[in-house]
């Protein structure tokens, strides 16, 4: 679902506007953003782009503190008029608070404060992954210019009907990633760390040098850098 809303007010100082694929300014993050700010900003951008949880965000406004469940990382998400601003740290009071597992697709561990606002932001921070082929195609478009990236990316989805393959690029240098459709979508969208996914059953075929480059590509997509 696509929605039409007014963009957030112009931002001054050390912040930058992230433009989604429809051309609307929907997410604003710190210019010198910390990893948690970049991760939350990218996740919210995915939600706005796909229309996930946007209805609730258009009806509500307020600020939500988001804290990592196992690290000191924290950020503040301010929503209103179908847009969001993400800044590093938490200063002063907020309308709601979420404690999240950043390594598990920003899954909420605990919440407090305004229940409707907390739930709306929780949903927006947990968008449904796209089809694995679409995720792989977008990953390739975003990362193909990285120095040392393999000529060809082969994604293999394992399912009950057997493996399905998708090929991107052309040339002799090939890198293969094999896993379930959900694992592939998670890595290709940046929802999951590549190295963490390897610990949970994802498989790759390539050189250590290629793994290093693909890890960098995974971070680029995850943190929108």
GROMACS .gro file of N, CA and C in nm, residues 112-223:
model
  336
  112UNK      N    1   0.717  -0.004   2.743
  112UNK     CA    2   0.661   0.074   2.853
  112UNK      C    3   0.600   0.201   2.795
  113UNK      N    4   0.514   0.266   2.873
  113UNK     CA    5   0.456   0.392   2.829
  113UNK      C    6   0.331   0.374   2.745
  114UNK      N    7   0.304   0.471   2.659
  114UNK     CA    8   0.185   0.471   2.573
  114UNK      C    9   0.179   0.341   2.493
  115UNK      N   10   0.082   0.254   2.520
  115UNK     CA   11   0.081   0.124   2.453
  115UNK      C   12   0.054   0.132   2.303
  116UNK      N   13  -0.032   0.225   2.260
  116UNK     CA   14  -0.062   0.236   2.117
  116UNK      C   15   0.060   0.284   2.039
  117UNK      N   16   0.129   0.384   2.092
  117UNK     CA   17   0.248   0.437   2.025
  117UNK      C   18   0.359   0.334   2.025
  118UNK      N   19   0.379   0.268   2.137
  118UNK     CA   20   0.483   0.165   2.145
  118UNK      C   21   0.456   0.053   2.045
  119UNK      N   22   0.331   0.012   2.033
  119UNK     CA   23   0.297  -0.097   1.941
  119UNK      C   24   0.313  -0.053   1.797
  120UNK      N   25   0.277   0.072   1.765
  120UNK     CA   26   0.291   0.121   1.628
  120UNK      C   27   0.438   0.123   1.586
  121UNK      N   28   0.524   0.173   1.674
  121UNK     CA   29   0.667   0.177   1.641
  121UNK      C   30   0.725   0.036   1.638
  122UNK      N   31   0.678  -0.051   1.729
  122UNK     CA   32   0.725  -0.190   1.726
  122UNK      C   33   0.695  -0.254   1.591
  123UNK      N   34   0.574  -0.235   1.543
  123UNK     CA   35   0.538  -0.293   1.414
  123UNK      C   36   0.622  -0.234   1.302
  124UNK      N   37   0.643  -0.102   1.307
  124UNK     CA   38   0.721  -0.037   1.202
  124UNK      C   39   0.867  -0.082   1.202
  125UNK      N   40   0.917  -0.121   1.318
  125UNK     CA   41   1.055  -0.168   1.328
  125UNK      C   42   1.069  -0.317   1.298
  126UNK      N   43   0.961  -0.381   1.260
  126UNK     CA   44   0.965  -0.525   1.229
  126UNK      C   45   0.890  -0.552   1.099
  127UNK      N   46   0.935  -0.491   0.990
  127UNK     CA   47   0.865  -0.510   0.862
  127UNK      C   48   0.879  -0.653   0.811
  128UNK      N   49   0.778  -0.698   0.742
  128UNK     CA   50   0.785  -0.830   0.680
  128UNK      C   51   0.888  -0.827   0.568
  129UNK      N   52   0.978  -0.926   0.562
  129UNK     CA   53   1.077  -0.926   0.454
  129UNK      C   54   1.011  -0.948   0.318
  130UNK      N   55   1.066  -0.889   0.214
  130UNK     CA   56   1.011  -0.911   0.080
  130UNK      C   57   1.044  -1.051   0.030
  131UNK      N   58   0.994  -1.086  -0.087
  131UNK     CA   59   1.031  -1.213  -0.149
  131UNK      C   60   1.183  -1.217  -0.167
  132UNK      N   61   1.240  -1.333  -0.149
  132UNK     CA   62   1.386  -1.343  -0.149
  132UNK      C   63   1.447  -1.299  -0.281
  133UNK      N   64   1.380  -1.326  -0.392
  133UNK     CA   65   1.435  -1.283  -0.522
  133UNK      C   66   1.438  -1.130  -0.532
  134UNK      N   67   1.331  -1.066  -0.485
  134UNK     CA   68   1.328  -0.920  -0.487
  134UNK      C   69   1.435  -0.861  -0.396
  135UNK      N   70   1.451  -0.923  -0.279
  135UNK     CA   71   1.554  -0.877  -0.185
  135UNK      C   72   1.693  -0.893  -0.245
  136UNK      N   73   1.717  -1.006  -0.312
  136UNK     CA   74   1.847  -1.030  -0.373
  136UNK      C   75   1.875  -0.931  -0.485
  137UNK      N   76   1.775  -0.901  -0.565
  137UNK     CA   77   1.792  -0.806  -0.675
  137UNK      C   78   1.826  -0.668  -0.622
  138UNK      N   79   1.758  -0.625  -0.518
  138UNK     CA   80   1.786  -0.492  -0.460
  138UNK      C   81   1.923  -0.491  -0.395
  139UNK      N   82   1.960  -0.598  -0.327
  139UNK     CA   83   2.093  -0.609  -0.266
  139UNK      C   84   2.201  -0.594  -0.373
  140UNK      N   85   2.181  -0.661  -0.485
  140UNK     CA   86   2.279  -0.654  -0.593
  140UNK      C   87   2.289  -0.512  -0.649
  141UNK      N   88   2.177  -0.447  -0.666
  141UNK     CA   89   2.178  -0.310  -0.717
  141UNK      C   90   2.252  -0.216  -0.623
  142UNK      N   91   2.235  -0.236  -0.492
  142UNK     CA   92   2.295  -0.147  -0.394
  142UNK      C   93   2.444  -0.172  -0.373
  143UNK      N   94   2.490  -0.294  -0.400
  143UNK     CA   95   2.627  -0.331  -0.363
  143UNK      C   96   2.719  -0.364  -0.480
  144UNK      N   97   2.668  -0.370  -0.601
  144UNK     CA   98   2.748  -0.417  -0.713
  144UNK      C   99   2.867  -0.326  -0.742
  145UNK      N  100   2.863  -0.201  -0.694
  145UNK     CA  101   2.974  -0.109  -0.718
  145UNK      C  102   3.084  -0.117  -0.615
  146UNK      N  103   3.069  -0.201  -0.512
  146UNK     CA  104   3.172  -0.213  -0.409
  146UNK      C  105   3.298  -0.276  -0.469
  147UNK      N  106   3.412  -0.219  -0.437
  147UNK     CA  107   3.538  -0.270  -0.489
  147UNK      C  108   3.558  -0.415  -0.444
  148UNK      N  109   3.584  -0.504  -0.539
  148UNK     CA  110   3.609  -0.644  -0.509
  148UNK      C  111   3.486  -0.731  -0.505
  149UNK      N  112   3.368  -0.674  -0.527
  149UNK     CA  113   3.246  -0.755  -0.525
  149UNK      C  114   3.253  -0.858  -0.638
  150UNK      N  115   3.213  -0.982  -0.613
  150UNK     CA  116   3.217  -1.084  -0.718
  150UNK      C  117   3.139  -1.042  -0.843
  151UNK      N  118   3.182  -1.095  -0.959
  151UNK     CA  119   3.113  -1.063  -1.084
  151UNK      C  120   2.969  -1.113  -1.083
  152UNK      N  121   2.948  -1.228  -1.019
  152UNK     CA  122   2.817  -1.293  -1.022
  152UNK      C  123   2.776  -1.332  -0.880
  153UNK      N  124   2.654  -1.300  -0.846
  153UNK     CA  125   2.595  -1.346  -0.720
  153UNK      C  126   2.489  -1.451  -0.754
  154UNK      N  127   2.502  -1.567  -0.692
  154UNK     CA  128   2.403  -1.674  -0.709
  154UNK      C  129   2.335  -1.696  -0.575
  155UNK      N  130   2.205  -1.676  -0.570
  155UNK     CA  131   2.127  -1.700  -0.450
  155UNK      C  132   2.047  -1.828  -0.471
  156UNK      N  133   2.055  -1.919  -0.375
  156UNK     CA  134   1.986  -2.047  -0.384
  156UNK      C  135   1.893  -2.061  -0.264
  157UNK      N  136   1.763  -2.066  -0.291
  157UNK     CA  137   1.664  -2.081  -0.186
  157UNK      C  138   1.625  -2.228  -0.174
  158UNK      N  139   1.637  -2.282  -0.054
  158UNK     CA  140   1.602  -2.421  -0.029
  158UNK      C  141   1.460  -2.429   0.025
  159UNK      N  142   1.378  -2.509  -0.041
  159UNK     CA  143   1.239  -2.522   0.001
  159UNK      C  144   1.188  -2.663  -0.016
  160UNK      N  145   1.064  -2.689   0.019
  160UNK     CA  146   1.007  -2.825   0.011
  160UNK      C  147   1.002  -2.881  -0.130
  161UNK      N  148   1.001  -2.793  -0.230
  161UNK     CA  149   0.996  -2.838  -0.368
  161UNK      C  150   1.134  -2.843  -0.433
  162UNK      N  151   1.237  -2.828  -0.352
  162UNK     CA  152   1.372  -2.832  -0.406
  162UNK      C  153   1.432  -2.692  -0.415
  163UNK      N  154   1.560  -2.684  -0.453
  163UNK     CA  155   1.627  -2.553  -0.459
  163UNK      C  156   1.581  -2.470  -0.578
  164UNK      N  157   1.578  -2.338  -0.556
  164UNK     CA  158   1.552  -2.241  -0.663
  164UNK      C  159   1.668  -2.144  -0.667
  165UNK      N  160   1.712  -2.109  -0.789
  165UNK     CA  161   1.829  -2.023  -0.803
  165UNK      C  162   1.794  -1.892  -0.873
  166UNK      N  163   1.868  -1.789  -0.835
  166UNK     CA  164   1.861  -1.661  -0.904
  166UNK      C  165   2.003  -1.613  -0.925
  167UNK      N  166   2.036  -1.566  -1.046
  167UNK     CA  167   2.170  -1.521  -1.081
  167UNK      C  168   2.168  -1.372  -1.110
  168UNK      N  169   2.271  -1.303  -1.061
  168UNK     CA  170   2.283  -1.160  -1.083
  168UNK      C  171   2.425  -1.128  -1.127
  169UNK      N  172   2.438  -1.050  -1.234
  169UNK     CA  173   2.569  -1.014  -1.286
  169UNK      C  174   2.618  -1.112  -1.391
  170UNK      N  175   2.740  -1.088  -1.439
  170UNK     CA  176   2.800  -1.174  -1.541
  170UNK      C  177   2.951  -1.168  -1.527
  171UNK      N  178   3.015  -1.283  -1.552
  171UNK     CA  179   3.160  -1.288  -1.544
  171UNK      C  180   3.207  -1.416  -1.479
  172UNK      N  181   3.338  -1.433  -1.465
  172UNK     CA  182   3.392  -1.559  -1.414
  172UNK      C  183   3.394  -1.570  -1.262
  173UNK      N  184   3.387  -1.458  -1.192
  173UNK     CA  185   3.401  -1.457  -1.046
  173UNK      C  186   3.264  -1.470  -0.982
  174UNK      N  187   3.237  -1.586  -0.918
  174UNK     CA  188   3.103  -1.616  -0.868
  174UNK      C  189   3.103  -1.636  -0.717
  175UNK      N  190   2.997  -1.590  -0.654
  175UNK     CA  191   2.978  -1.614  -0.511
  175UNK      C  192   2.838  -1.670  -0.492
  176UNK      N  193   2.826  -1.778  -0.415
  176UNK     CA  194   2.698  -1.847  -0.397
  176UNK      C  195   2.654  -1.838  -0.251
  177UNK      N  196   2.529  -1.803  -0.230
  177UNK     CA  197   2.469  -1.799  -0.097
  177UNK      C  198   2.348  -1.891  -0.097
  178UNK      N  199   2.345  -1.984  -0.001
  178UNK     CA  200   2.241  -2.088   0.003
  178UNK      C  201   2.173  -2.085   0.139
  179UNK      N  202   2.040  -2.084   0.138
  179UNK     CA  203   1.965  -2.089   0.263
  179UNK      C  204   1.817  -2.093   0.237
  180UNK      N  205   1.738  -2.086   0.342
  180UNK     CA  206   1.593  -2.080   0.325
  180UNK      C  207   1.555  -1.945   0.267
  181UNK      N  208   1.433  -1.936   0.217
  181UNK     CA  209   1.386  -1.810   0.162
  181UNK      C  210   1.391  -1.699   0.266
  182UNK      N  211   1.356  -1.731   0.391
  182UNK     CA  212   1.358  -1.631   0.497
  182UNK      C  213   1.500  -1.588   0.530
  183UNK      N  214   1.593  -1.683   0.534
  183UNK     CA  215   1.733  -1.648   0.560
  183UNK      C  216   1.790  -1.557   0.452
  184UNK      N  217   1.761  -1.589   0.328
  184UNK     CA  218   1.811  -1.507   0.217
  184UNK      C  219   1.751  -1.366   0.223
  185UNK      N  220   1.621  -1.358   0.245
  185UNK     CA  221   1.557  -1.227   0.251
  185UNK      C  222   1.613  -1.146   0.368
  186UNK      N  223   1.639  -1.212   0.480
  186UNK     CA  224   1.694  -1.142   0.596
  186UNK      C  225   1.830  -1.082   0.569
  187UNK      N  226   1.917  -1.159   0.507
  187UNK     CA  227   2.052  -1.111   0.478
  187UNK      C  228   2.049  -1.004   0.369
  188UNK      N  229   1.973  -1.027   0.265
  188UNK     CA  230   1.974  -0.934   0.151
  188UNK      C  231   1.907  -0.801   0.182
  189UNK      N  232   1.817  -0.797   0.280
  189UNK     CA  233   1.756  -0.670   0.319
  189UNK      C  234   1.835  -0.599   0.428
  190UNK      N  235   1.930  -0.670   0.491
  190UNK     CA  236   2.005  -0.612   0.601
  190UNK      C  237   1.940  -0.637   0.736
  191UNK      N  238   1.829  -0.708   0.739
  191UNK     CA  239   1.763  -0.739   0.865
  191UNK      C  240   1.850  -0.830   0.951
  192UNK      N  241   1.932  -0.914   0.887
  192UNK     CA  242   2.021  -1.007   0.957
  192UNK      C  243   2.166  -0.981   0.918
  193UNK      N  244   2.256  -0.999   1.013
  193UNK     CA  245   2.398  -0.997   0.984
  193UNK      C  246   2.432  -1.119   0.898
  194UNK      N  247   2.519  -1.101   0.800
  194UNK     CA  248   2.562  -1.216   0.720
  194UNK      C  249   2.634  -1.318   0.808
  195UNK      N  250   2.727  -1.273   0.891
  195UNK     CA  251   2.804  -1.366   0.973
  195UNK      C  252   2.716  -1.436   1.077
  196UNK      N  253   2.618  -1.365   1.131
  196UNK     CA  254   2.525  -1.429   1.225
  196UNK      C  255   2.440  -1.533   1.155
  197UNK      N  256   2.400  -1.503   1.031
  197UNK     CA  257   2.319  -1.598   0.955
  197UNK      C  258   2.397  -1.726   0.927
  198UNK      N  259   2.529  -1.712   0.908
  198UNK     CA  260   2.612  -1.831   0.886
  198UNK      C  261   2.611  -1.922   1.008
  199UNK      N  262   2.597  -1.863   1.126
  199UNK     CA  263   2.592  -1.942   1.249
  199UNK      C  264   2.458  -2.015   1.264
  200UNK      N  265   2.360  -1.974   1.185
  200UNK     CA  266   2.225  -2.032   1.196
  200UNK      C  267   2.185  -2.109   1.071
  201UNK      N  268   2.283  -2.155   0.995
  201UNK     CA  269   2.252  -2.246   0.886
  201UNK      C  270   2.270  -2.195   0.745
  202UNK      N  271   2.286  -2.063   0.727
  202UNK     CA  272   2.313  -2.012   0.593
  202UNK      C  273   2.449  -2.064   0.547
  203UNK      N  274   2.460  -2.096   0.419
  203UNK     CA  275   2.586  -2.146   0.364
  203UNK      C  276   2.633  -2.058   0.249
  204UNK      N  277   2.763  -2.047   0.236
  204UNK     CA  278   2.821  -1.970   0.127
  204UNK      C  279   2.929  -2.053   0.058
  205UNK      N  280   2.953  -2.021  -0.068
  205UNK     CA  281   3.059  -2.087  -0.145
  205UNK      C  282   3.140  -1.978  -0.213
  206UNK      N  283   3.265  -1.966  -0.172
  206UNK     CA  284   3.352  -1.865  -0.228
  206UNK      C  285   3.480  -1.857  -0.147
  207UNK      N  286   3.565  -1.763  -0.178
  207UNK     CA  287   3.693  -1.748  -0.110
  207UNK      C  288   3.676  -1.663   0.015
  208UNK      N  289   3.779  -1.665   0.102
  208UNK     CA  290   3.777  -1.580   0.221
  208UNK      C  291   3.777  -1.433   0.183
  209UNK      N  292   3.848  -1.400   0.076
  209UNK     CA  293   3.849  -1.263   0.029
  209UNK      C  294   3.710  -1.220  -0.015
  210UNK      N  295   3.639  -1.307  -0.084
  210UNK     CA  296   3.502  -1.277  -0.125
  210UNK      C  297   3.411  -1.263  -0.003
  211UNK      N  298   3.430  -1.348   0.097
  211UNK     CA  299   3.350  -1.339   0.219
  211UNK      C  300   3.368  -1.203   0.286
  212UNK      N  301   3.492  -1.155   0.286
  212UNK     CA  302   3.520  -1.024   0.345
  212UNK      C  303   3.444  -0.914   0.271
  213UNK      N  304   3.447  -0.919   0.139
  213UNK     CA  305   3.377  -0.817   0.060
  213UNK      C  306   3.226  -0.829   0.078
  214UNK      N  307   3.175  -0.951   0.080
  214UNK     CA  308   3.031  -0.970   0.095
  214UNK      C  309   2.985  -0.928   0.234
  215UNK      N  310   3.071  -0.944   0.334
  215UNK     CA  311   3.037  -0.895   0.468
  215UNK      C  312   3.025  -0.744   0.467
  216UNK      N  313   3.118  -0.678   0.398
  216UNK     CA  314   3.109  -0.532   0.384
  216UNK      C  315   2.982  -0.491   0.310
  217UNK      N  316   2.945  -0.569   0.208
  217UNK     CA  317   2.822  -0.541   0.134
  217UNK      C  318   2.700  -0.556   0.224
  218UNK      N  319   2.704  -0.658   0.309
  218UNK     CA  320   2.593  -0.681   0.402
  218UNK      C  321   2.579  -0.564   0.499
  219UNK      N  322   2.689  -0.511   0.547
  219UNK     CA  323   2.686  -0.397   0.638
  219UNK      C  324   2.636  -0.272   0.567
  220UNK      N  325   2.673  -0.256   0.442
  220UNK     CA  326   2.627  -0.141   0.364
  220UNK      C  327   2.474  -0.140   0.357
  221UNK      N  328   2.416  -0.255   0.330
  221UNK     CA  329   2.271  -0.263   0.319
  221UNK      C  330   2.206  -0.251   0.456
  222UNK      N  331   2.265  -0.315   0.556
  222UNK     CA  332   2.206  -0.314   0.691
  222UNK      C  333   2.201  -0.173   0.749
  223UNK      N  334   2.308  -0.097   0.729
  223UNK     CA  335   2.316   0.035   0.792
  223UNK      C  336   2.295   0.149   0.694
   0.00000   0.00000   0.00000
